[in-house]
Each structure stands twice: as structure tokens, then as C-alpha cells.
mmCIF file with all atom_site columns, C-alpha atoms in Angstrom:
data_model
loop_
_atom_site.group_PDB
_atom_site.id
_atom_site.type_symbol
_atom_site.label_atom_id
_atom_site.label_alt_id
_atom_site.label_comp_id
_atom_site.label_asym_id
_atom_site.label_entity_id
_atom_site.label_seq_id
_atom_site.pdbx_PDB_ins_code
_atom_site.Cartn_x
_atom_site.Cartn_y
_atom_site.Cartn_z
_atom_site.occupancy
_atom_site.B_iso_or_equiv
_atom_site.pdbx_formal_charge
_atom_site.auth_seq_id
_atom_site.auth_comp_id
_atom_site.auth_asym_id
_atom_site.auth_atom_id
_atom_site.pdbx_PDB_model_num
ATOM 1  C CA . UNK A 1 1  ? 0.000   0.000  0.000  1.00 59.00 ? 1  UNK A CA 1
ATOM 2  C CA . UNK A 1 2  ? 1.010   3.339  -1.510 1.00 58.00 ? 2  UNK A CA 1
ATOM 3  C CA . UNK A 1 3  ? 1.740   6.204  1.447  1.00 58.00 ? 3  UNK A CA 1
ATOM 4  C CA . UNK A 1 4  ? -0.811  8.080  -0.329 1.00 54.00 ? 4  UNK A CA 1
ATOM 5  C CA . UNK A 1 5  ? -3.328  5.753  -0.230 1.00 53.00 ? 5  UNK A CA 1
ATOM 6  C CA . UNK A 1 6  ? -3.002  5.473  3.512  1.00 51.00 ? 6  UNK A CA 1
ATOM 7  C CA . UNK A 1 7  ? -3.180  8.680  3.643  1.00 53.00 ? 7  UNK A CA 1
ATOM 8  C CA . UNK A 1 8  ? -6.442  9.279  1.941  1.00 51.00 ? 8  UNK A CA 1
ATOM 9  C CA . UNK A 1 9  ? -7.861  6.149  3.771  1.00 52.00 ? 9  UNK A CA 1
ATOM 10 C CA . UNK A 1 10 ? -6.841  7.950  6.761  1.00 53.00 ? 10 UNK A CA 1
ATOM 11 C CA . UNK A 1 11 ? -8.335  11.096 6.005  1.00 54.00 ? 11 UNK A CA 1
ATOM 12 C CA . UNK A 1 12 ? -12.167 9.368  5.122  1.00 54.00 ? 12 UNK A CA 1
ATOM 13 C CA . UNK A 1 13 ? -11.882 7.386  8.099  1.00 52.00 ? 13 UNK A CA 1
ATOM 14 C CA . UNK A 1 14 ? -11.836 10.637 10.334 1.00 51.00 ? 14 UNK A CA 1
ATOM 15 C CA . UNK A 1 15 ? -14.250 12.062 8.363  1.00 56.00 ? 15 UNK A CA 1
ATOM 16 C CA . UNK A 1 16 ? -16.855 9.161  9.640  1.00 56.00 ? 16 UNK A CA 1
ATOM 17 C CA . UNK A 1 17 ? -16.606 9.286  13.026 1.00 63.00 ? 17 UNK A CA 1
ATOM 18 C CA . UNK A 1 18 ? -18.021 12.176 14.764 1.00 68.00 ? 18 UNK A CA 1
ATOM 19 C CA . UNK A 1 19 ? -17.133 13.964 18.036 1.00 89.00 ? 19 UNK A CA 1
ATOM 20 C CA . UNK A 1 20 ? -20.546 15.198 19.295 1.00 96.00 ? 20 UNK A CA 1
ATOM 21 C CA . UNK A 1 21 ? -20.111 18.189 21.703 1.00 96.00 ? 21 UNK A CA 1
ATOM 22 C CA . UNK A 1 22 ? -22.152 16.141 24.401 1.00 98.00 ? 22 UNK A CA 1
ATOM 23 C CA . UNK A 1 23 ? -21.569 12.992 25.827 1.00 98.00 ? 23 UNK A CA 1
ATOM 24 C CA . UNK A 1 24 ? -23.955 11.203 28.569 1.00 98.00 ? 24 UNK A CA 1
ATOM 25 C CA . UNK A 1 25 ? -22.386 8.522  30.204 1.00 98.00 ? 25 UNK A CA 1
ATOM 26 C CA . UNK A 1 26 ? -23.830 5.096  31.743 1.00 97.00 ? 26 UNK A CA 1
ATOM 27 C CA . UNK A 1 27 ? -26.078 5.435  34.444 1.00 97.00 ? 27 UNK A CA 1
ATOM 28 C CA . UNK A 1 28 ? -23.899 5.376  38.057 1.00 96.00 ? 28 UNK A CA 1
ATOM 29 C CA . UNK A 1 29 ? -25.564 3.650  40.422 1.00 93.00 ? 29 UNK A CA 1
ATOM 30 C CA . UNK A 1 30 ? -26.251 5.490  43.489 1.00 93.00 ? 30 UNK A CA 1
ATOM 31 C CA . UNK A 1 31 ? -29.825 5.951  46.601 1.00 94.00 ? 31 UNK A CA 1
ATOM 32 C CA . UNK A 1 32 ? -30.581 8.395  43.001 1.00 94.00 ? 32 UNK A CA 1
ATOM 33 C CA . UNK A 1 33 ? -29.035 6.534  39.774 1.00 96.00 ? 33 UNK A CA 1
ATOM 34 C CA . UNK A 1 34 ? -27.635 9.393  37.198 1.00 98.00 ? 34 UNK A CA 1
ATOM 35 C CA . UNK A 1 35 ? -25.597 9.598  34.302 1.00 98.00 ? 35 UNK A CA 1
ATOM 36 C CA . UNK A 1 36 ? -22.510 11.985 33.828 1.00 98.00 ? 36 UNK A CA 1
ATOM 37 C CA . UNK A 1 37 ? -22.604 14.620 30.944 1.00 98.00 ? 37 UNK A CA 1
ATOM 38 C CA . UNK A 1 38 ? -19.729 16.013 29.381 1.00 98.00 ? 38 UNK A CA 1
ATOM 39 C CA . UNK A 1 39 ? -19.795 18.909 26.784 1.00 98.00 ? 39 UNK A CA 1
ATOM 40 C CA . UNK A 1 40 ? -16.906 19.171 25.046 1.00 96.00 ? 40 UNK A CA 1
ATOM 41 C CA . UNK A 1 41 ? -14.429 16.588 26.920 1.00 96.00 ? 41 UNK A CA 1
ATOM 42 C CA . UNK A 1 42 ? -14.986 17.736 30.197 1.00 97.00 ? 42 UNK A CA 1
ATOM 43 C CA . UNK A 1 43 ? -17.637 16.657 32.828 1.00 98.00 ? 43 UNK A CA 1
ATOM 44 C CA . UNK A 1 44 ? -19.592 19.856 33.222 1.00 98.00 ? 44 UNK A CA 1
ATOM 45 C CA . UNK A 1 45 ? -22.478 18.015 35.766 1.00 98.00 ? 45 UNK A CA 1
ATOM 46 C CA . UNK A 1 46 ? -25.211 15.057 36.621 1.00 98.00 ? 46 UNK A CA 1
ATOM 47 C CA . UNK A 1 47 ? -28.359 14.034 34.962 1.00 98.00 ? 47 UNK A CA 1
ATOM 48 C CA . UNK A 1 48 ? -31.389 11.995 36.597 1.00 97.00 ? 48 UNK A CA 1
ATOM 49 C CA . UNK A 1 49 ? -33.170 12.833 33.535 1.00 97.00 ? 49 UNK A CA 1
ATOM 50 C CA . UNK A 1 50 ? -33.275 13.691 30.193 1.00 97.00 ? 50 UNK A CA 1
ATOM 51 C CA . UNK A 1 51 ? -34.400 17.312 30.546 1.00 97.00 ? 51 UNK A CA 1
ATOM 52 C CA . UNK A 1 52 ? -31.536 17.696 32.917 1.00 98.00 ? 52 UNK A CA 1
ATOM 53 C CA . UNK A 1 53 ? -29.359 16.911 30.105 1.00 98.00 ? 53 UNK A CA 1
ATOM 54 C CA . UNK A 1 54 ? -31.200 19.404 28.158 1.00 98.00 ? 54 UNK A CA 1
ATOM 55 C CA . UNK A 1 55 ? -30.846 21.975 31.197 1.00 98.00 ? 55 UNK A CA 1
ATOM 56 C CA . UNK A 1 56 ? -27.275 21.496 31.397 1.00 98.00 ? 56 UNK A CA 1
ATOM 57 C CA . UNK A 1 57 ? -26.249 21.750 27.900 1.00 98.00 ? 57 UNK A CA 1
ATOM 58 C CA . UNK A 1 58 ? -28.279 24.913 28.066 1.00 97.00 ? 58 UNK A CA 1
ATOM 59 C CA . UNK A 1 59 ? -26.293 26.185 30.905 1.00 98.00 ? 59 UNK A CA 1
ATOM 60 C CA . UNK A 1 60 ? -23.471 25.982 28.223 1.00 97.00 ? 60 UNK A CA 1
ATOM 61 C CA . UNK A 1 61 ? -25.015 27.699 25.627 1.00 97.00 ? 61 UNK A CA 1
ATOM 62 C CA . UNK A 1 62 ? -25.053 24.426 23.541 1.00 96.00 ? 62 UNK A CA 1
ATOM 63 C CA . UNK A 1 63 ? -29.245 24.265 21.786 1.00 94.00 ? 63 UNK A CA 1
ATOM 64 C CA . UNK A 1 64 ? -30.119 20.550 21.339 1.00 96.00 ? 64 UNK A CA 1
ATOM 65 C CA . UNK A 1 65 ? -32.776 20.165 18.538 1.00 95.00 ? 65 UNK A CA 1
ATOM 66 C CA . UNK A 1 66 ? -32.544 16.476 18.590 1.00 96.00 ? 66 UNK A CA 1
ATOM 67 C CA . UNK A 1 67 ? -31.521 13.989 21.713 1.00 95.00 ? 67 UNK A CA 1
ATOM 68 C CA . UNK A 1 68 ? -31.271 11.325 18.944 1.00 94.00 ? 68 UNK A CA 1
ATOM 69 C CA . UNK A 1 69 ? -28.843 12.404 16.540 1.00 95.00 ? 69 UNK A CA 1
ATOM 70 C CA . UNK A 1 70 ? -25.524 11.075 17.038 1.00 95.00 ? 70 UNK A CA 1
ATOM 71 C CA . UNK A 1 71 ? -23.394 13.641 15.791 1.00 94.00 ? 71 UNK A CA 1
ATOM 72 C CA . UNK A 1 72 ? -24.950 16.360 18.825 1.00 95.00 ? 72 UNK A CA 1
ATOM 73 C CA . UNK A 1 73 ? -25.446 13.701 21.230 1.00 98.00 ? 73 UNK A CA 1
ATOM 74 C CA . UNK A 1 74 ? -23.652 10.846 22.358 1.00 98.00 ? 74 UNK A CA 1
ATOM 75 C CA . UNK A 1 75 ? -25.303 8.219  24.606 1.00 97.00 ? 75 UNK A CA 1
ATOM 76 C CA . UNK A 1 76 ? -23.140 5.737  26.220 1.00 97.00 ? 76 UNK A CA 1
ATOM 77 C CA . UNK A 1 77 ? -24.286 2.843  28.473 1.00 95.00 ? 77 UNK A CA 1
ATOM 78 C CA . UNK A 1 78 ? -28.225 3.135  27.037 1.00 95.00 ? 78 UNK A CA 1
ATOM 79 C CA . UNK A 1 79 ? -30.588 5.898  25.253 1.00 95.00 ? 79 UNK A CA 1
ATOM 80 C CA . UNK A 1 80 ? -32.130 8.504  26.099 1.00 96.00 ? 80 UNK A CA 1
ATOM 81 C CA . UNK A 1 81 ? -34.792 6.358  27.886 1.00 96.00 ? 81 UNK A CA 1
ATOM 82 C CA . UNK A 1 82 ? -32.589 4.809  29.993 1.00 96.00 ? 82 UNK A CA 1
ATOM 83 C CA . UNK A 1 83 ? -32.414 6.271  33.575 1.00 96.00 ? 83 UNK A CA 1
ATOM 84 C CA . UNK A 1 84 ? -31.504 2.730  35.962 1.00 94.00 ? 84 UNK A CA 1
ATOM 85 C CA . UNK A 1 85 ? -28.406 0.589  36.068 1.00 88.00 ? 85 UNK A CA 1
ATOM 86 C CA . UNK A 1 86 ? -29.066 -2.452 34.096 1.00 79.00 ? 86 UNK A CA 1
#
């Protein structure tokens, strides 16, 4: 293989994956199970719900238009509809 061709393989790869601005992590189970949120890399607070996540991204001037589209949101550990450890 050519260094060129790796290269342009390379560069379509990183094209497909995306790097959504917020990530909700698996639900931590606690008395109150939550899930983490991060915006941007770095944990910015706690969800028990989804309109927490909604409230929080707010709070960082980020506008969520859909919970279900990958490249905004990324939900790790479950969807949006799940709130209890499995």
C-alpha cells in the first residue's frame, strides 16, 4: 500500500466518526441513579433525567434540537430512555 493511499484512507476514516459536543455517560448507580454529561471533553455536571441533560447543555449555551442524533449527542451505556443501572 502506496503512502498516499493510507493517507487518503486515513483522512475518510476521520471524516466518519463524529465527536458530538455532548456525551452522557452510563447510568452510576447510586440511593438516586444518574448519568454523567460532558460537553466538550470535560464533565460539566449530573443528569437523573433527560431534561436535565437538556438543562445542562443549556447552561453551556449548547441548543439541542434532537436527543437522537448522534453527531450532537452521544449516549453511552443506554438511550435517552434509559435512567436505571441495568
Amino acid at each position: 500500500m502506496s503512502r498516499s493511499t493510507l493517507y487518503v484512507m486515513t483522512e475518510i476514516a476521520s471524516l466518519r466518526i463524529s465527536h458530538p459536543r455532548i456525551m452522557v455517560l452510563g447510568v452510576q448507580p447510586a440511593p438516586a441513579p444518574f448519568r454523567i454529561v460532558e460537553i466538550d471533553g470535560e464533565v460539566v455536571g449530573e443528569a437523573r433525567a433527560v431534561t436535565d441533560v437538556l438543562e445542562i447543555a443549556a447552561a453551556f449555551g449548547v441548543t439541542v434540537h434532537d436527543l437522537d442524533d448522534p453527531d450532537v449527542v452521544r449516549w453511552v451505556g443506554g438511550d435517552r430512555y434509559t435512567w436505571a443501572p441495568h
